CSV table of N, CA, C and O in Angstrom, one decimal:
chain,number,residue,atom,x,y,z
O,131,MET,N,-76.8,7.7,-68.2
O,131,MET,CA,-75.6,7.7,-69.1
O,131,MET,C,-74.3,7.6,-68.3
O,131,MET,O,-73.4,6.9,-68.7
O,132,ASP,N,-74.2,8.3,-67.2
O,132,ASP,CA,-72.9,8.4,-66.5
O,132,ASP,C,-72.6,7.1,-65.8
O,132,ASP,O,-71.5,6.8,-65.4
O,133,GLU,N,-73.6,6.2,-65.5
O,133,GLU,CA,-73.3,5.0,-64.8
O,133,GLU,C,-72.6,4.0,-65.7
O,133,GLU,O,-72.1,3.0,-65.2
O,134,HIS,N,-72.6,4.2,-67.0
O,134,HIS,CA,-71.9,3.3,-67.9
O,134,HIS,C,-70.6,3.8,-68.4
O,134,HIS,O,-70.1,3.3,-69.4
O,135,ILE,N,-70.0,4.8,-67.8
O,135,ILE,CA,-68.8,5.4,-68.3
O,135,ILE,C,-67.6,4.4,-68.3
O,135,ILE,O,-66.8,4.4,-69.1
O,136,GLY,N,-67.6,3.6,-67.2
O,136,GLY,CA,-66.5,2.6,-67.1
O,136,GLY,C,-66.6,1.6,-68.3
O,136,GLY,O,-65.5,1.2,-68.8
O,137,LEU,N,-67.7,1.2,-68.7
O,137,LEU,CA,-67.9,0.3,-69.8
O,137,LEU,C,-67.5,0.9,-71.1
O,137,LEU,O,-66.9,0.3,-72.0
O,138,ARG,N,-67.8,2.2,-71.3
O,138,ARG,CA,-67.4,2.9,-72.5
O,138,ARG,C,-65.9,3.1,-72.5
O,138,ARG,O,-65.3,3.0,-73.6
O,139,ILE,N,-65.2,3.3,-71.4
O,139,ILE,CA,-63.8,3.4,-71.4
O,139,ILE,C,-63.2,2.1,-71.7
O,139,ILE,O,-62.2,2.0,-72.4
O,140,TYR,N,-63.8,1.0,-71.2
O,140,TYR,CA,-63.3,-0.4,-71.5
O,140,TYR,C,-63.4,-0.6,-73.0
O,140,TYR,O,-62.4,-1.2,-73.6
O,141,ALA,N,-64.5,-0.3,-73.6
O,141,ALA,CA,-64.7,-0.5,-75.0
O,141,ALA,C,-63.7,0.4,-75.8
O,141,ALA,O,-63.1,-0.1,-76.8
O,142,ALA,N,-63.5,1.6,-75.4
O,142,ALA,CA,-62.6,2.5,-76.1
O,142,ALA,C,-61.1,2.0,-76.0
O,142,ALA,O,-60.4,2.1,-76.9
O,143,ALA,N,-60.8,1.4,-74.9
O,143,ALA,CA,-59.5,0.8,-74.7
O,143,ALA,C,-59.2,-0.3,-75.7
O,143,ALA,O,-58.1,-0.4,-76.3
O,144,TYR,N,-60.2,-1.1,-75.9
O,144,TYR,CA,-60.1,-2.2,-76.9
O,144,TYR,C,-60.0,-1.7,-78.3
O,144,TYR,O,-59.2,-2.2,-79.1
O,145,ILE,N,-60.8,-0.7,-78.6
O,145,ILE,CA,-60.7,-0.2,-80.0
O,145,ILE,C,-59.4,0.5,-80.2
O,145,ILE,O,-58.7,0.4,-81.3
O,146,THR,N,-58.9,1.3,-79.2
O,146,THR,CA,-57.6,1.9,-79.3
O,146,THR,C,-56.5,0.9,-79.4
O,146,THR,O,-55.5,1.1,-80.2
O,147,ALA,N,-56.5,-0.2,-78.7
O,147,ALA,CA,-55.5,-1.2,-78.8
O,147,ALA,C,-55.5,-1.9,-80.1
O,147,ALA,O,-54.5,-2.2,-80.7
O,148,GLY,N,-56.7,-2.1,-80.7
O,148,GLY,CA,-56.8,-2.6,-82.1
O,148,GLY,C,-56.1,-1.7,-83.1
O,148,GLY,O,-55.4,-2.1,-84.0
O,149,VAL,N,-56.3,-0.4,-82.9
O,149,VAL,CA,-55.7,0.6,-83.9
O,149,VAL,C,-54.2,0.6,-83.7
O,149,VAL,O,-53.4,0.6,-84.7
O,150,ILE,N,-53.7,0.5,-82.5
O,150,ILE,CA,-52.2,0.5,-82.2
O,150,ILE,C,-51.6,-0.8,-82.8
O,150,ILE,O,-50.6,-0.8,-83.4
O,151,ILE,N,-52.3,-1.9,-82.6
O,151,ILE,CA,-51.8,-3.2,-83.2
O,151,ILE,C,-51.7,-3.1,-84.7
O,151,ILE,O,-50.8,-3.6,-85.3
O,152,GLY,N,-52.7,-2.6,-85.3
O,152,GLY,CA,-52.7,-2.4,-86.7
O,152,GLY,C,-51.6,-1.5,-87.2
O,152,GLY,O,-51.0,-1.7,-88.2
O,153,GLY,N,-51.3,-0.4,-86.4
O,153,GLY,CA,-50.2,0.5,-86.8
O,153,GLY,C,-48.9,-0.2,-86.7
O,153,GLY,O,-48.0,0.0,-87.5
O,154,VAL,N,-48.7,-1.0,-85.7
O,154,VAL,CA,-47.5,-1.8,-85.5
O,154,VAL,C,-47.3,-2.8,-86.7
O,154,VAL,O,-46.2,-2.9,-87.3
O,155,GLY,N,-48.4,-3.4,-87.1
O,155,GLY,CA,-48.3,-4.3,-88.2
O,155,GLY,C,-48.0,-3.6,-89.5
O,155,GLY,O,-47.2,-4.1,-90.3
O,156,SER,N,-48.5,-2.4,-89.7
O,156,SER,CA,-48.2,-1.6,-90.9
O,156,SER,C,-46.7,-1.2,-90.9
O,156,SER,O,-46.0,-1.2,-91.9
O,157,PHE,N,-46.2,-0.9,-89.7
O,157,PHE,CA,-44.8,-0.5,-89.6
O,157,PHE,C,-43.9,-1.7,-90.0
O,157,PHE,O,-42.9,-1.5,-90.8
O,158,PHE,N,-44.1,-2.9,-89.4
O,158,PHE,CA,-43.3,-4.0,-89.8
O,158,PHE,C,-43.5,-4.4,-91.3
O,158,PHE,O,-42.5,-4.8,-91.9
O,159,GLY,N,-44.7,-4.3,-91.8
O,159,GLY,CA,-44.9,-4.5,-93.2
O,159,GLY,C,-44.1,-3.6,-94.1
O,159,GLY,O,-43.5,-4.0,-95.1
O,160,ALA,N,-44.0,-2.3,-93.7
O,160,ALA,CA,-43.3,-1.3,-94.5
O,160,ALA,C,-41.8,-1.6,-94.4
O,160,ALA,O,-41.1,-1.4,-95.4
O,161,ILE,N,-41.3,-2.0,-93.3
O,161,ILE,CA,-39.9,-2.2,-93.2
O,161,ILE,C,-39.5,-3.4,-94.1
O,161,ILE,O,-38.5,-3.4,-94.8
O,162,GLY,N,-40.3,-4.5,-94.0
O,162,GLY,CA,-40.0,-5.7,-94.8
O,162,GLY,C,-40.1,-5.5,-96.3
O,162,GLY,O,-39.4,-6.1,-97.1
O,163,SER,N,-41.1,-4.7,-96.7
O,163,SER,CA,-41.3,-4.5,-98.1
O,163,SER,C,-40.3,-3.6,-98.7
O,163,SER,O,-40.2,-3.5,-100.0
O,164,ALA,N,-39.5,-2.9,-98.0
O,164,ALA,CA,-38.4,-2.0,-98.5
O,164,ALA,C,-37.2,-2.8,-99.0
O,164,ALA,O,-36.4,-2.3,-99.7
O,165,SER,N,-37.2,-4.1,-98.8
O,165,SER,CA,-36.1,-5.0,-99.2
O,165,SER,C,-36.3,-5.3,-100.7
O,165,SER,O,-37.4,-5.5,-101.2
O,166,PRO,N,-35.2,-5.4,-101.5
O,166,PRO,CA,-35.3,-5.7,-102.9
O,166,PRO,C,-35.6,-7.2,-103.1
O,166,PRO,O,-36.0,-7.6,-104.2
O,167,ASP,N,-35.4,-8.0,-102.1
O,167,ASP,CA,-35.6,-9.5,-102.3
O,167,ASP,C,-37.1,-9.8,-102.1
O,167,ASP,O,-37.8,-9.1,-101.5
O,168,ILE,N,-37.5,-11.0,-102.6
O,168,ILE,CA,-38.9,-11.4,-102.6
O,168,ILE,C,-39.2,-12.0,-101.2
O,168,ILE,O,-40.4,-11.8,-100.8
O,169,LEU,N,-38.3,-12.7,-100.6
O,169,LEU,CA,-38.7,-13.4,-99.4
O,169,LEU,C,-39.0,-12.4,-98.2
O,169,LEU,O,-40.1,-12.6,-97.6
O,170,PRO,N,-38.2,-11.4,-98.0
O,170,PRO,CA,-38.6,-10.4,-96.9
O,170,PRO,C,-39.9,-9.7,-97.3
O,170,PRO,O,-40.7,-9.4,-96.4
O,171,THR,N,-40.2,-9.5,-98.5
O,171,THR,CA,-41.5,-8.9,-98.9
O,171,THR,C,-42.6,-9.8,-98.6
O,171,THR,O,-43.7,-9.3,-98.1
O,172,ILE,N,-42.5,-11.1,-98.9
O,172,ILE,CA,-43.6,-12.0,-98.6
O,172,ILE,C,-43.8,-12.1,-97.1
O,172,ILE,O,-44.9,-12.1,-96.6
O,173,LEU,N,-42.7,-12.2,-96.3
O,173,LEU,CA,-42.8,-12.3,-94.9
O,173,LEU,C,-43.4,-11.0,-94.3
O,173,LEU,O,-44.2,-11.0,-93.4
O,174,ALA,N,-43.1,-9.9,-94.9
O,174,ALA,CA,-43.6,-8.6,-94.5
O,174,ALA,C,-45.1,-8.6,-94.7
O,174,ALA,O,-45.9,-8.1,-93.8
O,175,PHE,N,-45.6,-9.1,-95.9
O,175,PHE,CA,-47.0,-9.1,-96.1
O,175,PHE,C,-47.7,-10.0,-95.2
O,175,PHE,O,-48.8,-9.7,-94.7
O,176,ALA,N,-47.1,-11.2,-94.9
O,176,ALA,CA,-47.7,-12.1,-93.9
O,176,ALA,C,-47.8,-11.5,-92.5
O,176,ALA,O,-48.8,-11.7,-91.9
O,177,ALA,N,-46.7,-10.8,-92.1
O,177,ALA,CA,-46.8,-10.2,-90.8
O,177,ALA,C,-47.9,-9.1,-90.8
O,177,ALA,O,-48.6,-9.0,-89.8
O,178,TRP,N,-48.0,-8.3,-91.9
O,178,TRP,CA,-49.0,-7.3,-91.9
O,178,TRP,C,-50.4,-7.9,-91.8
O,178,TRP,O,-51.2,-7.4,-91.1
O,179,ALA,N,-50.6,-9.0,-92.6
O,179,ALA,CA,-51.9,-9.7,-92.6
O,179,ALA,C,-52.2,-10.2,-91.2
O,179,ALA,O,-53.4,-10.1,-90.7
O,180,ALA,N,-51.3,-10.8,-90.5
O,180,ALA,CA,-51.5,-11.3,-89.2
O,180,ALA,C,-51.8,-10.2,-88.2
O,180,ALA,O,-52.8,-10.3,-87.4
O,181,PHE,N,-51.0,-9.2,-88.2
O,181,PHE,CA,-51.3,-8.0,-87.3
O,181,PHE,C,-52.7,-7.4,-87.6
O,181,PHE,O,-53.4,-7.0,-86.7
O,182,PHE,N,-53.0,-7.3,-88.9
O,182,PHE,CA,-54.3,-6.7,-89.3
O,182,PHE,C,-55.4,-7.6,-88.7
O,182,PHE,O,-56.4,-7.0,-88.2
O,183,PHE,N,-55.3,-8.9,-88.8
O,183,PHE,CA,-56.4,-9.8,-88.3
O,183,PHE,C,-56.5,-9.6,-86.8
O,183,PHE,O,-57.7,-9.5,-86.3
O,184,VAL,N,-55.4,-9.6,-86.1
O,184,VAL,CA,-55.5,-9.5,-84.7
O,184,VAL,C,-56.1,-8.1,-84.3
O,184,VAL,O,-56.9,-8.0,-83.4
O,185,ALA,N,-55.7,-7.1,-85.0
O,185,ALA,CA,-56.2,-5.7,-84.7
O,185,ALA,C,-57.7,-5.7,-84.9
O,185,ALA,O,-58.5,-5.1,-84.1
O,186,VAL,N,-58.2,-6.3,-86.0
O,186,VAL,CA,-59.7,-6.3,-86.2
O,186,VAL,C,-60.4,-7.0,-85.2
O,186,VAL,O,-61.5,-6.6,-84.7
O,187,VAL,N,-59.9,-8.2,-84.7
O,187,VAL,CA,-60.5,-9.0,-83.7
O,187,VAL,C,-60.6,-8.2,-82.4
O,187,VAL,O,-61.6,-8.1,-81.7
O,188,VAL,N,-59.5,-7.5,-82.0
O,188,VAL,CA,-59.4,-6.8,-80.8
O,188,VAL,C,-60.4,-5.6,-80.8
O,188,VAL,O,-61.1,-5.3,-79.9
O,189,ALA,N,-60.4,-4.9,-81.9
O,189,ALA,CA,-61.2,-3.7,-82.1
O,189,ALA,C,-62.7,-4.1,-82.1
O,189,ALA,O,-63.6,-3.4,-81.5
O,190,LEU,N,-63.0,-5.2,-82.7
O,190,LEU,CA,-64.4,-5.7,-82.7
O,190,LEU,C,-64.9,-6.1,-81.4
O,190,LEU,O,-66.1,-6.0,-81.1
O,191,LYS,N,-64.0,-6.5,-80.5
O,191,LYS,CA,-64.4,-6.8,-79.1
O,191,LYS,C,-64.9,-5.6,-78.5
O,191,LYS,O,-65.9,-5.6,-77.8
O,192,GLY,N,-64.3,-4.5,-78.7
O,192,GLY,CA,-64.8,-3.2,-78.1
O,192,GLY,C,-66.1,-2.8,-78.7
O,192,GLY,O,-67.0,-2.3,-78.0
O,193,VAL,N,-66.3,-3.0,-80.0
O,193,VAL,CA,-67.6,-2.7,-80.6
O,193,VAL,C,-68.7,-3.6,-80.1
O,193,VAL,O,-69.8,-3.1,-79.8
O,194,VAL,N,-68.4,-4.9,-79.9
O,194,VAL,CA,-69.4,-5.8,-79.3
O,194,VAL,C,-69.8,-5.4,-77.9
O,194,VAL,O,-71.0,-5.4,-77.5
O,195,VAL,N,-68.8,-4.9,-77.1
O,195,VAL,CA,-69.1,-4.4,-75.8
O,195,VAL,C,-70.1,-3.2,-75.9
O,195,VAL,O,-71.1,-3.1,-75.1
O,196,LEU,N,-69.9,-2.3,-76.8
O,196,LEU,CA,-70.7,-1.2,-76.9
O,196,LEU,C,-72.1,-1.6,-77.4
O,196,LEU,O,-73.2,-1.1,-76.9
O,197,LEU,N,-72.2,-2.5,-78.3
O,197,LEU,CA,-73.5,-3.0,-78.8
O,197,LEU,C,-74.3,-3.7,-77.7
O,197,LEU,O,-75.5,-3.6,-77.6
O,198,GLU,N,-73.6,-4.5,-76.9
O,198,GLU,CA,-74.2,-5.2,-75.8
O,198,GLU,C,-74.8,-4.1,-74.8
O,198,GLU,O,-75.9,-4.3,-74.3
O,199,GLU,N,-74.1,-3.1,-74.6
O,199,GLU,CA,-74.6,-2.0,-73.7
O,199,GLU,C,-75.9,-1.4,-74.3
O,199,GLU,O,-76.8,-1.1,-73.6
O,200,ILE,N,-75.9,-1.1,-75.6
O,200,ILE,CA,-77.0,-0.5,-76.2
O,200,ILE,C,-78.2,-1.5,-76.1
O,200,ILE,O,-79.4,-1.1,-75.8
O,201,VAL,N,-78.0,-2.8,-76.4
O,201,VAL,CA,-79.1,-3.7,-76.4
O,201,VAL,C,-79.7,-3.9,-74.9
O,201,VAL,O,-80.9,-3.9,-74.7
O,202,GLN,N,-78.8,-3.9,-73.9
O,202,GLN,CA,-79.2,-4.0,-72.6
O,202,GLN,C,-79.9,-2.7,-72.1
O,202,GLN,O,-80.8,-2.8,-71.3
O,203,GLY,N,-79.5,-1.6,-72.6
O,203,GLY,CA,-80.1,-0.3,-72.3
O,203,GLY,C,-81.5,-0.2,-72.8
O,203,GLY,O,-82.3,0.5,-72.2
O,204,THR,N,-81.7,-0.7,-74.0
O,204,THR,CA,-83.1,-0.6,-74.5
O,204,THR,C,-84.1,-1.6,-73.9
O,204,THR,O,-85.3,-1.3,-73.9
O,205,GLY,N,-83.6,-2.6,-73.2
O,205,GLY,CA,-84.4,-3.6,-72.6
O,205,GLY,C,-84.9,-3.1,-71.2
O,205,GLY,O,-85.8,-3.7,-70.6
O,206,GLU,N,-84.3,-2.1,-70.6
O,206,GLU,CA,-84.6,-1.7,-69.3
O,206,GLU,C,-85.8,-0.9,-69.2
O,206,GLU,O,-86.3,-0.2,-70.0
């Protein structure tokens, strides 16, 4: 178990980065949606959607790294 600690830290870093990116997107979405006009609200939603997509992709990379470790560990 201890020989794979670096890989687990690597995966955790990607998952944490995904969460941080998602939080930043939510922050920008909340700022833009506070405007009474429709254009900033639409742009805020688009920014939130883009940040959310990137956050999911980054976090899933960490999950894939963990799954690869599990699959390789069962084959040994």
